[in-house]
Coordinates of C-alpha atoms in Angstrom, one line a residue:
M1 CA 0.0 0.0 0.0
A2 CA 1.6 3.2 -1.1
G3 CA 2.0 6.2 1.3
I4 CA 2.5 4.1 4.5
V5 CA 5.7 5.0 6.2
G6 CA 7.3 3.3 9.2
D7 CA 7.4 -0.1 10.8
M8 CA 4.2 -2.1 10.4
T9 CA 5.0 -4.4 13.3
R10 CA 3.2 -3.7 16.5
R11 CA 5.1 -3.8 19.8
Y12 CA 3.4 -5.1 22.9
P13 CA 4.5 -4.6 26.5
A14 CA 5.6 -7.8 28.0
T15 CA 3.8 -9.0 31.1
T16 CA 6.1 -8.1 33.9
K17 CA 6.4 -9.1 37.6
W18 CA 8.8 -7.6 40.1
Y19 CA 9.9 -7.8 43.7
D20 CA 12.2 -6.1 46.1
R21 CA 15.1 -7.2 48.3
R22 CA 17.6 -5.2 50.4
Q23 CA 20.3 -5.1 47.8
I24 CA 18.6 -6.0 44.6
V25 CA 15.4 -5.6 42.6
L26 CA 14.2 -8.6 40.5
V27 CA 12.1 -8.2 37.4
E28 CA 10.7 -11.0 35.3
F29 CA 9.4 -10.5 31.8
C30 CA 7.0 -13.4 31.1
I31 CA 7.6 -14.3 27.5
E32 CA 7.7 -17.9 26.4
D33 CA 10.2 -19.0 23.7
S34 CA 11.8 -15.5 23.6
K35 CA 14.4 -14.8 21.0
D36 CA 16.5 -11.8 20.0
V37 CA 16.4 -10.7 23.6
H38 CA 18.0 -7.3 24.3
V39 CA 18.2 -5.9 27.9
S40 CA 19.7 -2.5 28.6
F41 CA 20.4 -1.4 32.2
E42 CA 20.8 2.4 32.7
E43 CA 21.2 4.2 36.0
Q44 CA 17.4 4.9 36.2
K45 CA 16.0 3.0 33.3
L46 CA 15.5 -0.6 32.2
I47 CA 14.8 -1.3 28.5
F48 CA 13.7 -4.7 27.3
R49 CA 12.8 -6.0 23.9
C50 CA 12.4 -9.4 22.2
H51 CA 10.3 -11.5 19.9
G52 CA 8.4 -14.5 21.3
G53 CA 5.2 -16.0 22.5
A54 CA 2.9 -18.3 20.6
D55 CA 2.3 -15.6 17.9
D56 CA 5.9 -14.4 17.7
H57 CA 5.0 -10.9 18.7
S58 CA 7.5 -8.1 19.2
F59 CA 7.7 -7.0 22.8
F60 CA 9.1 -3.8 24.2
N61 CA 9.2 -2.3 27.7
E62 CA 11.0 0.9 28.7
I63 CA 10.8 1.4 32.5
S64 CA 11.8 4.5 34.3
L65 CA 12.9 3.0 37.6
F66 CA 11.9 4.2 41.1
D67 CA 15.5 4.8 42.1
K68 CA 19.0 4.3 40.8
I69 CA 20.6 1.0 40.0
D70 CA 24.2 0.0 39.3
P71 CA 24.1 -0.9 35.6
K72 CA 27.5 -2.6 35.7
E73 CA 26.4 -5.0 38.5
S74 CA 23.0 -5.8 37.0
N75 CA 22.4 -8.8 34.7
Y76 CA 19.7 -11.0 33.1
H77 CA 19.1 -14.6 32.3
R78 CA 16.8 -16.0 29.6
T79 CA 14.8 -19.2 30.2
D80 CA 12.2 -20.9 27.9
R81 CA 9.4 -19.2 29.9
S82 CA 10.8 -15.8 30.8
V83 CA 13.7 -13.4 31.1
H84 CA 14.8 -12.7 34.7
C85 CA 16.6 -9.4 35.5
V86 CA 18.6 -8.9 38.6
M87 CA 19.3 -5.2 39.3
R88 CA 21.7 -4.1 42.0
K89 CA 20.3 -1.1 43.9
G90 CA 22.2 2.1 43.9
S91 CA 21.2 2.6 47.6
A92 CA 21.2 -0.8 49.3
G93 CA 18.7 -1.1 52.1
M94 CA 16.2 1.3 50.6
V95 CA 12.7 0.0 50.1
W96 CA 11.2 0.4 46.7
P97 CA 7.4 0.9 47.1
R98 CA 7.0 0.4 43.4
L99 CA 9.2 -0.4 40.4
T100 CA 8.5 2.7 38.3
K101 CA 9.2 6.3 39.0
D102 CA 5.7 7.1 37.8
K103 CA 2.9 6.4 40.3
S104 CA 0.6 5.3 37.4
K105 CA -0.8 1.8 37.3
F106 CA 0.3 -0.3 34.3
L107 CA -1.8 -3.2 33.1
W108 CA 1.3 -5.2 32.2
L109 CA 3.1 -4.7 35.5
S110 CA 2.4 -6.5 38.8
V111 CA 4.1 -7.4 42.1
D112 CA 5.4 -11.0 42.2
F113 CA 3.6 -11.8 45.5
T114 CA 5.0 -15.4 45.4
N115 CA 8.5 -14.0 46.1
W116 CA 7.6 -10.8 47.9
R117 CA 8.6 -10.5 51.6
D118 CA 8.2 -7.9 54.3
W119 CA 11.6 -7.0 55.3
E120 CA 10.7 -6.9 59.0
D121 CA 9.3 -10.4 59.0
A122 CA 11.9 -12.3 57.0
S123 CA 15.7 -12.2 56.6
D124 CA 17.5 -12.1 53.2
N125 CA 20.2 -14.5 54.4
E126 CA 19.9 -16.7 51.3
F127 CA 20.5 -13.6 49.1
S128 CA 22.7 -11.6 51.4
N129 CA 25.6 -12.1 49.0
Y130 CA 24.7 -10.7 45.7
D131 CA 27.5 -12.7 43.9
E132 CA 26.0 -16.0 45.2
F133 CA 22.5 -14.9 43.9
S134 CA 24.0 -13.9 40.6
S135 CA 25.7 -17.3 40.3
M136 CA 22.4 -19.0 41.0
M137 CA 20.7 -17.0 38.2
N138 CA 23.5 -18.1 35.8
K139 CA 22.7 -21.7 36.6
M140 CA 19.0 -21.4 35.9
G141 CA 17.9 -23.8 33.2
C142 CA 20.3 -26.5 34.5
D143 CA 19.1 -29.8 35.9
E144 CA 20.3 -28.8 39.3
E145 CA 17.7 -28.1 42.0
L146 CA 17.6 -24.4 42.9
P147 CA 16.7 -23.0 46.4
E148 CA 13.1 -21.7 46.8
L149 CA 12.9 -17.9 46.6
D150 CA 10.0 -17.5 49.0
G151 CA 11.0 -19.9 51.8
S152 CA 8.0 -22.1 51.0
E153 CA 9.9 -25.3 51.9
E154 CA 10.0 -24.2 55.5
E155 CA 6.4 -23.2 55.6
S156 CA 5.1 -26.4 54.0
S157 CA 6.2 -28.5 57.0
G158 CA 4.3 -26.2 59.3
S159 CA 0.9 -26.3 60.8
D160 CA -0.9 -26.5 57.4
S161 CA -0.3 -30.2 57.3
E162 CA -1.8 -30.9 60.7
K163 CA -5.4 -32.2 60.9
L164 CA -7.8 -29.6 62.1
P165 CA -10.4 -30.5 64.8
D166 CA -14.0 -31.1 63.7
L167 CA -16.4 -28.2 64.0
E168 CA -19.4 -28.6 66.3

């Protein structure tokens, strides 16, 4: 069709989950069978793009971050189901109440409540050393068993498995 200028492919925002730890912020872009993955870490911005999904769509997210990160100490790992980003906070120990600088709600962005923890109620001992966590991220996709991120193993042996008394 004559007169149409520009790229005809439509870009979609990738469904994104995130959660906060004392030293790092973790972001997961939920795209199955991703390819041509490009992740760019800037001091206050995360840029993600790839192709993937059942319909091989083009995905693009540009996120102005709540606070500064260390781009040199941030990395990502691609799996068959998603792309995991680990961003080292510029100010360790500062709580991020949201991922984005903007207070707006985004339909494609949600908190990963499976891995979310209140800092006062749980320790980050398993992730206290960023290098160990980074190493674990690099091993993802291997046949090795990885530690649970939410401590669910400890909770599963708790009172939930006990038989409750009958109600009168």
